[in-house]
XYZ file of C-alpha atoms in Angstrom:
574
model
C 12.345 -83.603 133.415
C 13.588 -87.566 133.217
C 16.239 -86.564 130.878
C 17.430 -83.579 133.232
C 17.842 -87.021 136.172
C 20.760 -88.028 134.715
C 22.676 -85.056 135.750
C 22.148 -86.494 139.361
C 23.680 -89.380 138.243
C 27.309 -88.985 140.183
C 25.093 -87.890 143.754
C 22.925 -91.309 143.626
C 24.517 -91.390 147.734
C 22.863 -87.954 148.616
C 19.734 -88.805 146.554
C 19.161 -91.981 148.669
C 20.253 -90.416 151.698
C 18.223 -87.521 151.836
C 14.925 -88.559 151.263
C 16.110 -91.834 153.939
C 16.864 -89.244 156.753
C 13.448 -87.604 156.172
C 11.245 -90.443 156.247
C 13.174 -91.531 159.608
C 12.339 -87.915 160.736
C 8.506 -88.281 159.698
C 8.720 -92.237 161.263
C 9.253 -90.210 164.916
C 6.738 -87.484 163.980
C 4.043 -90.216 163.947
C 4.958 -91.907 166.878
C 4.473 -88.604 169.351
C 0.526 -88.711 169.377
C 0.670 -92.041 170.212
C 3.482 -90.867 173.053
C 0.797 -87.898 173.695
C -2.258 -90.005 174.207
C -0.485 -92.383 176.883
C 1.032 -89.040 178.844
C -2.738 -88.036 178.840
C -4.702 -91.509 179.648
C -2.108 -93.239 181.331
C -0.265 -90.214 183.630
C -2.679 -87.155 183.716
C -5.889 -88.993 184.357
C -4.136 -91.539 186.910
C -1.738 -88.389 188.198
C 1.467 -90.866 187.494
C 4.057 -87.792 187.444
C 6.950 -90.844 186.697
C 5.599 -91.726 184.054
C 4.668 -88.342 183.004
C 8.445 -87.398 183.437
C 9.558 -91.090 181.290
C 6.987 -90.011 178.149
C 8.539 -86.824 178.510
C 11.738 -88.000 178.246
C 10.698 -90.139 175.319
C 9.425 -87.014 173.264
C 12.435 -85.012 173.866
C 14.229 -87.890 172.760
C 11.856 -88.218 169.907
C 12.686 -84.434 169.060
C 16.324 -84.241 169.174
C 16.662 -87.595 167.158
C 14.390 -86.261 164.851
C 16.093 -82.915 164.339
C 19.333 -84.577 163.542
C 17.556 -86.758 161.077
C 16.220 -83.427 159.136
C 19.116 -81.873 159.309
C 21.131 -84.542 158.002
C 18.755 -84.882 155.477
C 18.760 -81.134 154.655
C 22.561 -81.706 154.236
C 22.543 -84.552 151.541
C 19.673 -82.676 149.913
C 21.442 -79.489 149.451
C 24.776 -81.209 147.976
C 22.895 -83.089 145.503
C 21.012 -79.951 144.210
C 23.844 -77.890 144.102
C 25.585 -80.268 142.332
C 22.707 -81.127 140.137
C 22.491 -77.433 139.236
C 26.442 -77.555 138.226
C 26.486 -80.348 136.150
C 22.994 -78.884 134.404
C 24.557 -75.448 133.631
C 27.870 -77.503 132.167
C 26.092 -79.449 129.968
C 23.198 -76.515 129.036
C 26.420 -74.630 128.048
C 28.520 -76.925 126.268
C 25.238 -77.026 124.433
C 24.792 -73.566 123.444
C 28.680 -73.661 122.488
C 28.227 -76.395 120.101
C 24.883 -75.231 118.046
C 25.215 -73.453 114.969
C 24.673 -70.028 114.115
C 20.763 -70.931 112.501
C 20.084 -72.759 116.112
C 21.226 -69.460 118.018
C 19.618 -66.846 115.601
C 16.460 -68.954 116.299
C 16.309 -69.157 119.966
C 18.393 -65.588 120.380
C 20.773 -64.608 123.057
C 18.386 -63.475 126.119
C 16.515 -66.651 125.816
C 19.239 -68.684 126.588
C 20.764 -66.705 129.344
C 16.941 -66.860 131.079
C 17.748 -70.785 130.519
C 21.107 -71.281 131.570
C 20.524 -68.758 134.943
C 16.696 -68.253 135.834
C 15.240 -71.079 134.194
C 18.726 -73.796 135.795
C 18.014 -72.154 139.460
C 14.195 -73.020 139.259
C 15.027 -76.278 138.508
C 17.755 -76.825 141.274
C 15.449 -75.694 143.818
C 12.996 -77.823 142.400
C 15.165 -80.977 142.830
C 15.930 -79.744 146.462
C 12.640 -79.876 147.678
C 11.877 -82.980 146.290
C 14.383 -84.663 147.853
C 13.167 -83.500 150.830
C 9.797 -83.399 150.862
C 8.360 -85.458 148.370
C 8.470 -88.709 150.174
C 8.488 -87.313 153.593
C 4.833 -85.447 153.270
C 3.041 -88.401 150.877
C 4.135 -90.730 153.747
C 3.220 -88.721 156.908
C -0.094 -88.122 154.987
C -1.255 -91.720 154.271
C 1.402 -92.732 157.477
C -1.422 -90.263 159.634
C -4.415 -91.624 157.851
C -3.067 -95.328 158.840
C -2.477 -94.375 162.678
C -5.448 -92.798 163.003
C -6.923 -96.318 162.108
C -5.372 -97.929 164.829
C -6.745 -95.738 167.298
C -10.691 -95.534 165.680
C -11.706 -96.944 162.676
C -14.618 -95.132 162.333
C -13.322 -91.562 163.164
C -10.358 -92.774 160.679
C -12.917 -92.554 157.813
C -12.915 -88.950 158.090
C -9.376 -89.408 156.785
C -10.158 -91.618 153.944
C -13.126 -88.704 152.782
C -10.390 -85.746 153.314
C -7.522 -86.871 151.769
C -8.712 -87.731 148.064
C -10.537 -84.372 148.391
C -7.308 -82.444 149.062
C -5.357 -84.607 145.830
C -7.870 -83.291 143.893
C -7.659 -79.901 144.624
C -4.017 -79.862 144.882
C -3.400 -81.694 141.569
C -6.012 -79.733 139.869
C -4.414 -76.616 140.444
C -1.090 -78.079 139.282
C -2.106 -79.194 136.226
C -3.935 -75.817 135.470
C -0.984 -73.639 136.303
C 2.158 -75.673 134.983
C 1.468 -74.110 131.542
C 0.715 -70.425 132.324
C 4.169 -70.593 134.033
C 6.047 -71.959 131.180
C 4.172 -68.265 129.523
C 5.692 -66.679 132.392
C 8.661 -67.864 131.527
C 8.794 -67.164 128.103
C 7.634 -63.126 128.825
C 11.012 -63.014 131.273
C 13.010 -64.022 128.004
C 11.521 -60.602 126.738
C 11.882 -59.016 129.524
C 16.040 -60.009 129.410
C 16.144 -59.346 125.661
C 14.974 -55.848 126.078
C 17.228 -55.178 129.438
C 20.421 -56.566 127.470
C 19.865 -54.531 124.219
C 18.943 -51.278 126.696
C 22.399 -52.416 128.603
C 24.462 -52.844 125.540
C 23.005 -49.720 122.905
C 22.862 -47.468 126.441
C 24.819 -44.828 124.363
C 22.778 -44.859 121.345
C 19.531 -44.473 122.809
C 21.172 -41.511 125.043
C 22.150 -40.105 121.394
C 18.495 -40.218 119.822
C 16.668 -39.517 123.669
C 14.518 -41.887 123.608
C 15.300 -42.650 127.472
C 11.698 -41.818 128.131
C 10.512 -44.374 125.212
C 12.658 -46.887 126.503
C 11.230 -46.886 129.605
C 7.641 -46.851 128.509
C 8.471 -49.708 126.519
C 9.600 -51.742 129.100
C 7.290 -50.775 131.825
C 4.653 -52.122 129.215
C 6.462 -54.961 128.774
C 6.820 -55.492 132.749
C 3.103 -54.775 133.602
C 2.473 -57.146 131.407
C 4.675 -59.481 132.633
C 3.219 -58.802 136.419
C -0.484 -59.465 135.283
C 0.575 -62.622 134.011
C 2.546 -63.463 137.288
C -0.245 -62.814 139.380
C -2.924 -64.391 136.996
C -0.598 -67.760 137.663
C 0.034 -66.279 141.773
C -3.772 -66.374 142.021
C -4.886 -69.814 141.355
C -1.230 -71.104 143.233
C -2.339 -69.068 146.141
C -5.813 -70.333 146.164
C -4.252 -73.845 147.588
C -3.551 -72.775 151.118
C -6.698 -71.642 151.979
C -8.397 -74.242 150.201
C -6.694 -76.648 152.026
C -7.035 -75.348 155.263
C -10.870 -75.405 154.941
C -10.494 -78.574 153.835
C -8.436 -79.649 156.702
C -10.910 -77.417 159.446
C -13.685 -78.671 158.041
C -12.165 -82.701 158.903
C -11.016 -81.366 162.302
C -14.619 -80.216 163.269
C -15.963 -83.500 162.129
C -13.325 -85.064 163.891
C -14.191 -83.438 167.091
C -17.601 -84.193 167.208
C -17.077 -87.502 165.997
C -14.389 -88.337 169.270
C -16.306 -86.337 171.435
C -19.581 -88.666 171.081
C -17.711 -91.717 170.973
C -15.649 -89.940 174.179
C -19.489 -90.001 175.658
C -20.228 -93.528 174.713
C -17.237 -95.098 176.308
C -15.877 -96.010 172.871
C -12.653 -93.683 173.004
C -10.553 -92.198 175.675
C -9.696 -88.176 175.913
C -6.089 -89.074 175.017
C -7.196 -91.072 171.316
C -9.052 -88.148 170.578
C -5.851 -86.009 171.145
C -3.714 -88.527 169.264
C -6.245 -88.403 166.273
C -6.514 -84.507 166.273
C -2.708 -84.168 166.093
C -2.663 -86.655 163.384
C -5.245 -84.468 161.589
C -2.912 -81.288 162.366
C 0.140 -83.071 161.081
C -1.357 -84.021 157.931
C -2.369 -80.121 157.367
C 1.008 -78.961 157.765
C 2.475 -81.212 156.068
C -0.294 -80.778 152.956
C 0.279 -77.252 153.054
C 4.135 -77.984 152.782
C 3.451 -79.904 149.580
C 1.393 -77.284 148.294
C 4.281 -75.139 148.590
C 6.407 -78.098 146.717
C 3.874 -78.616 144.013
C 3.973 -74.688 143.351
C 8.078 -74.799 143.016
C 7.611 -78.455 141.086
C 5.139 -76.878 138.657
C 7.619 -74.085 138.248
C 10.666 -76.060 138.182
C 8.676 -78.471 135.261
C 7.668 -75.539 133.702
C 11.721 -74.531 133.772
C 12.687 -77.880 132.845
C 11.170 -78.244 129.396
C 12.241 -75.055 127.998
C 16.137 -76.361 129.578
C 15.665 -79.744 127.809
C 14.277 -78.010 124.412
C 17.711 -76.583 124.363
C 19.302 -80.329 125.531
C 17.516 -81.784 122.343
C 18.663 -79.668 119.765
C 21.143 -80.393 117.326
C 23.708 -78.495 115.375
C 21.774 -78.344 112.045
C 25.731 -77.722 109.852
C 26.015 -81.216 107.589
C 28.538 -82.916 107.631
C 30.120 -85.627 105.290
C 32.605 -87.885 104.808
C 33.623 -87.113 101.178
C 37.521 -85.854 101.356
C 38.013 -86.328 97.828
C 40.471 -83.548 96.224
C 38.337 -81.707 93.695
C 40.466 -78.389 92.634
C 43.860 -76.711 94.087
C 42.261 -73.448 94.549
C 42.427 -71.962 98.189
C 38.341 -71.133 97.902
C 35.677 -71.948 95.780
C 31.976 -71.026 95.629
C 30.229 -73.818 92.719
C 26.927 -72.373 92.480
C 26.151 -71.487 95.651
C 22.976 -70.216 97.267
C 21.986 -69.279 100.721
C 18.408 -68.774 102.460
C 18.245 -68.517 106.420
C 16.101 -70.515 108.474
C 12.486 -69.339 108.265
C 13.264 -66.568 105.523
C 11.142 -66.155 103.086
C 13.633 -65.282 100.337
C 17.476 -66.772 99.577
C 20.200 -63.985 100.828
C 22.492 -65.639 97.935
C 21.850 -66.544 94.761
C 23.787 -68.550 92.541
C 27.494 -67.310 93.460
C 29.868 -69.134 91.787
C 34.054 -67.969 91.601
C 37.383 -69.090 92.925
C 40.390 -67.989 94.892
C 43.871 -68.863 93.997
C 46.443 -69.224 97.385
C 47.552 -66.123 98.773
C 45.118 -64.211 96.124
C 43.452 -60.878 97.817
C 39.284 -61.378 97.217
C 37.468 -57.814 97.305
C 33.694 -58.032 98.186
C 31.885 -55.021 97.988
C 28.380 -54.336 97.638
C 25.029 -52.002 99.174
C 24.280 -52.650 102.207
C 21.837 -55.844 102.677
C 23.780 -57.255 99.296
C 24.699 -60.383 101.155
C 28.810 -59.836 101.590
C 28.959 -60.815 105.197
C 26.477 -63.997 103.979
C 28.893 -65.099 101.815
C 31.830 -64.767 103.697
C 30.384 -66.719 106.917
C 29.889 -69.515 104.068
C 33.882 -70.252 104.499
C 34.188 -71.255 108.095
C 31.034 -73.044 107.511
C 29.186 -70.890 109.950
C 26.294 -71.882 108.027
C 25.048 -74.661 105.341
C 24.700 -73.463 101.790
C 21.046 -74.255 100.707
C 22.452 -75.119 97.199
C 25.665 -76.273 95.389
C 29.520 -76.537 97.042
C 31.854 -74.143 99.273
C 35.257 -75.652 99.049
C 38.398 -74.994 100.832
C 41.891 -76.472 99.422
C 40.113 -78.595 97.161
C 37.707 -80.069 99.950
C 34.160 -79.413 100.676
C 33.723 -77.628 103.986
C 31.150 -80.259 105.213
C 33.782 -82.533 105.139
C 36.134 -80.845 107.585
C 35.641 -81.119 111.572
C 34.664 -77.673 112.391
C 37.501 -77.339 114.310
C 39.894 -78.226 111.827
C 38.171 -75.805 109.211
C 38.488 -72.847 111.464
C 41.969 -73.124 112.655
C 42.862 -72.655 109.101
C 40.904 -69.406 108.778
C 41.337 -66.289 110.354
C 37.754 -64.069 111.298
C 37.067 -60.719 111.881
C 33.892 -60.366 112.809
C 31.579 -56.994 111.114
C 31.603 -55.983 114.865
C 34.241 -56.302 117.007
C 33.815 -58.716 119.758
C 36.349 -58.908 122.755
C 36.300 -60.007 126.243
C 37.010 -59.233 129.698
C 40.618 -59.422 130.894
C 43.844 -58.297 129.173
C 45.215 -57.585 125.870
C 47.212 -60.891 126.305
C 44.013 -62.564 127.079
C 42.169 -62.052 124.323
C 44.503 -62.270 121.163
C 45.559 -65.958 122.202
C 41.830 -66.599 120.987
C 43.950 -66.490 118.312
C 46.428 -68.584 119.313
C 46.865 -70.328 122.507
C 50.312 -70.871 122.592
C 51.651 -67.687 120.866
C 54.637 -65.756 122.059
C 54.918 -62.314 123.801
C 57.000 -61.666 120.079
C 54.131 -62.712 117.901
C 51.407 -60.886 119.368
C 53.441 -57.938 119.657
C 54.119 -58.437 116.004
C 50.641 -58.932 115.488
C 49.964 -55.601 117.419
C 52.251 -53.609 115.106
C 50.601 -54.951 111.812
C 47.142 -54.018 113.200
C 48.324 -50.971 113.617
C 47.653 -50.797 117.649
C 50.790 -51.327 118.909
C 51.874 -48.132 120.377
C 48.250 -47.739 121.816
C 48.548 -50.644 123.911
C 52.039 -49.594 125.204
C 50.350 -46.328 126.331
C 47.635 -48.349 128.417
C 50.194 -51.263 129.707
C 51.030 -53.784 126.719
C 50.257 -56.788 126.874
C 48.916 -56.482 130.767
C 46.702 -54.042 129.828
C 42.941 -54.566 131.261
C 40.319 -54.666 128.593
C 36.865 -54.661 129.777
C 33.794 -56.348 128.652
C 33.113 -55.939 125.366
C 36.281 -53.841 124.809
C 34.316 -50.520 126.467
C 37.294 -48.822 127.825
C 38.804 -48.507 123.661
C 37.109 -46.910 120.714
C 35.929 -48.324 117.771
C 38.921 -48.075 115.745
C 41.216 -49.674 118.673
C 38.315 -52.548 118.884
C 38.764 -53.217 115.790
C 42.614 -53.091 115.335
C 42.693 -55.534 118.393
C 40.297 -57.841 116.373
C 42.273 -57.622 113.567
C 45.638 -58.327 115.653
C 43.824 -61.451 116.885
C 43.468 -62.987 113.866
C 46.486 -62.611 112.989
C 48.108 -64.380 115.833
C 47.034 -67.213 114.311
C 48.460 -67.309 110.862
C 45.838 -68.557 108.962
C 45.959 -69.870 105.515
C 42.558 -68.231 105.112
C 42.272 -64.636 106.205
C 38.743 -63.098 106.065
C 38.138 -59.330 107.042
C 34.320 -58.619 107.561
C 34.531 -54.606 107.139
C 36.839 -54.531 109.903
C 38.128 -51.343 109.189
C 34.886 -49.225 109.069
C 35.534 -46.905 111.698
C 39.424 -46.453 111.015
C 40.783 -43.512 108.750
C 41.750 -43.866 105.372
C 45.328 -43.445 106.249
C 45.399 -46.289 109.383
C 43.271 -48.348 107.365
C 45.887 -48.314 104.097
C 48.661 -48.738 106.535
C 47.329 -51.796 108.237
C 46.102 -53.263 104.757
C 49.789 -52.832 103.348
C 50.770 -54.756 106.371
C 47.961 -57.398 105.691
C 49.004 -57.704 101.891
C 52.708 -58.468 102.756
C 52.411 -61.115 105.453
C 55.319 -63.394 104.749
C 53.054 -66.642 105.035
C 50.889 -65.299 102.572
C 47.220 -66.389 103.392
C 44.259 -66.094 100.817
C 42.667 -62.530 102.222
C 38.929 -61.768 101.684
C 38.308 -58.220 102.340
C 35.099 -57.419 102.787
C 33.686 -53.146 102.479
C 31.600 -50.777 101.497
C 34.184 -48.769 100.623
C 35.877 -48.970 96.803
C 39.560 -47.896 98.096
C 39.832 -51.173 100.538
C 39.345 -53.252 97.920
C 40.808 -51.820 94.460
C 44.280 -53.498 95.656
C 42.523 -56.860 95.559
C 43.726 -59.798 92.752
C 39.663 -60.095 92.416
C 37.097 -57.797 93.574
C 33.896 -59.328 93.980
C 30.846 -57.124 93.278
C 27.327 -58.074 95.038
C 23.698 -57.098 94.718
C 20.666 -58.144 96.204
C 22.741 -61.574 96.820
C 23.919 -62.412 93.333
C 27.307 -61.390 91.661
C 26.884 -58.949 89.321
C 30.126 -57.980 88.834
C 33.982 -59.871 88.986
C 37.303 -59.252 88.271
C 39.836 -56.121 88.702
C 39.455 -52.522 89.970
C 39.772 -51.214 86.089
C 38.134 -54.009 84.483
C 35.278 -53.452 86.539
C 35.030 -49.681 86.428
C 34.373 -50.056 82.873
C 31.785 -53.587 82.812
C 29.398 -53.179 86.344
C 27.578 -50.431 86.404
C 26.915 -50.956 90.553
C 31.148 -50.986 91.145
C 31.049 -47.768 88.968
C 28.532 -46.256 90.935
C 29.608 -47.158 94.165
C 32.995 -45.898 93.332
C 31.607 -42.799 91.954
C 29.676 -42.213 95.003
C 32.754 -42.319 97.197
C 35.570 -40.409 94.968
C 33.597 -38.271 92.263
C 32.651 -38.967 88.758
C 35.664 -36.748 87.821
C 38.218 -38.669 89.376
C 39.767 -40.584 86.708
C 38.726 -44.676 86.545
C 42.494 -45.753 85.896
C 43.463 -45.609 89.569
């Protein structure tokens, strides 16, 4: 939680003011009793009605400066969480947008949206309450304990036995629940994971009806997720009750205590008041800060999984070594790949070159490892082993930014965002033109599409669900070519287009007058038998490279792929 503080750093005014107002507020809390006692011994038992009607006076005044000292407070307190909670989701995701791919794949998607929206709330309210409480009840409690000794010290020691009694049991039961709600915590980020993939695959598990399994599975998941919650509720909701037997239990001792010393002469019937209203102030305000210890042990609980996030760091190396090796556009030298926490390398000793403006084939089963190798480019992740190089110059050593303005991605599925067409391709390029999108629109083969639903203007909802596949995927394409990249990589963007859109937009692709170094990436052998290289994988290692021909005749997996797809009587000289 201390590194989450410094996010209060630019309300320091509010966090000094709020807790100020309150402890004013419980400063003319303690002195009514006192106000009480003397209306009681000094004006009821002498029948003084003025100065009946001047205490009076004094506790209205008491009440009214009071309330505007809470709600004061309440207002300081409120701007400083609120703005707490800002600054936290800022920084939790500028975070997420700088890890790397191995830090996401590790934590996964639902987790972090728990974090950034569940997880940043419990926190905020956490640091709301504190500033308003956490002073204010600690001081009215051992404030109480201290009044009560001027009145009667030895009726006071009923405070002094109370008090540690009601720590313990309040503290105890923090300490025991603070880590079944970080489990609570952790079953909502299943609980999100499965809502978001039902959400997002809605259609597909319409298509195989498994509606009913669906649900099962997540009413399992929920049950389980409500035993846990009320395992945790339990033991939080024991402290109440606990406390007020606690507190009962001190005001029947009290009682009996003032009443014999009421007997003996020792105390008068308005000290015994005073002390049972202290004893009544420190139960309310213990059972407040039972409350706050339940939303502090949450908000704790919230905090470390938010600052696990905070402390990690993107995991992609980088270096400072710039020195020109080769004037090839790409080069793999040896290069192997192995996820985090896999048990097995997805690439295995890949090793060829690209010449500028060359066309790179990669085809392979499914599994082989061509979107692996392809993601090693825009150094999306680290190769385990040996060098990716780009122009000469080993990916490590470019910012990422500067690597991945010069490449171009089209992602195996196509990813778009809410807003219009215009909208999303300048994620391309910020500052393109009406003219170059529109050209970019016409060489992905979407352009008269988009004229039918508005051009440019045209809304595009999130995740592209008002367009098909193929227009998804034509509007991906379009947006990487907005920004002209030197390095053009097409992840088997063209799987759900026909043969006859697809060779139209690849003709397009091929004849780009900047000519950028294109990596097309397929399962299918007719994408890629225009390519300068064709690039054949298996299992994660190259078993095959060089032309459509050559290869027909040398790799038995190219020949069987393409015999799969066209017919072993078509002839191999296409």
């Amino acid at each position: 939680m201390k590194k989450l503080l410094i996010y209060l750093k630019d309300y320091k005014k509010e966090s000094f003011l709020a807790p100020l107002f309150k402890m004013l507020e419980a400063i003319f809390e303690l002195i009514v009793p006192l106000v009480v006692a003397s209306i009681i011994d000094n004006g009821i038992l002498n029948n003084d009605k003025g100065f009946i009607i001047s205490r009076s006076g004094i506790l209205v005044l008491l009440a009214v400066v009071g309330m505007i000292a809470a709600i004061t407070a309440q207002y300081f307190a409120a701007k400083a969480a609120t703005g707490f909670g800002k600054e936290l989701r800022h920084s939790l995701f500028d975070k997420i947008q700088s890890l790397s791919f191995s830090e996401l794949d590790k934590i996964g998607a639902s987790s972090l949206i728990t974090r950034i929206t569940t997880d940043a709330n419990q926190v905020q309210n956490g640091v709301n309450l504190v500033l308003r409480l956490f002073l204010r009840s600690p001081f009215i409690v051992f404030g109480a304990m201290i009044m009560a000794f001027t009145v009667d010290v030895k009726c006071a020691l009923i405070f002094v036995g109370v008090i540690p009694l009601l720590s313990l049991v309040v503290f105890g039961i923090m300490v025991y629940t603070i880590p079944k709600y970080k489990k609570v915590q952790n079953h909502l980020d299943g609980i999100t994971l499965k809502t978001r993939e039902n959400l997002s695959g809605a259609r597909v598990i319409r298509a195989f009806t498994q509606e009913e399994n669906e649900i099962e599975d997540f009413t399992k998941k929920n049950n389980l997720l409500s035993l846990l919650q009320k395992s945790v509720g339990r033991i939080s909701a024991l402290m109440n009750p606990v406390t007020y037997v606690i507190i009962n239990a001190g005001v029947i001792l009290l009682i009996y205590s003032g009443a014999i010393q009421v007997n003996e002469g020792n105390l008068s019937q308005g000290e015994v008041v005073a002390l049972y209203n202290y004893m009544s102030q420190i139960l309310v305000e213990l059972i407040k800060l039972a409350n706050l210890i339940i939303t502090v042990t949450k908000a704790l609980a919230c905090a470390s999984r938010i600052e696990n996030v905070l402390n990690l760091e993107n995991s992609l190396e980088h270096n400072s070594n710039n020195a020109v090796q080769t004037n090839h556009a790409v080069d793999f030298r040896n290069v192997s790949l192995r996820y985090k926490d896999a048990s097995d390398n997805s690439l295995e000793n890949i090793t060829f070159s690209a010449e500028k403006g060359n066309v790179i084939g990669v085809i392979g089963g499914t599994g082989s490892g061509k979107t692996s190798l392809v993601s090693l480019i825009p150094h999306f992740y680290d190769a385990t082993d040996g060098e990716v190089l780009v122009n000469g110059v080993d990916v490590k050593s470019y910012s990422d930014e500067e690597l991945r303005l010069k490449t171009g991605f089209v992602l195996q599925k196509a990813a778009l965002f809410k807003g219009t067409v215009r909208d999303n391709l300048k994620w391309g390029r910020e500052n393109a033109s009406d003219e170059d999108m529109l050209s970019a629109l016409e060489k992905a083969q979407i352009l008269d599409s988009i004229k039918e639903k508005g051009g440019l203007d045209a809304e595009i909802e999130q995740n592209g669900s008002n367009l098909s596949g193929g227009q998804k995927q034509r509007l991906s394409v379009a947006r990487a070519l907005v920004r002209k990249p030197e390095i053009l990589v097409l992840d088997d963007s063209s799987s759900a287009l026909d043969f006859a859109t697809e060779a139209a937009m690849r003709k397009e692709i091929l004849n780009l007058d900047y000519n950028p170094t294109v990596f097309i990436v397929s399962q299918r052998a007719s994408s890629v038998m225009c390519a300068d290289k064709i690039i054949v994988l298996d299992d994660g290692a190259v078993v095959g490279i060089g032309m459509h021909s050559d290869l027909l005749e040398s790799c038995e997996v190219y020949k069987e792929i393409y015999d799969s797809q066209f017919g072993k009587e078509d002839t191999y000289e296409k």
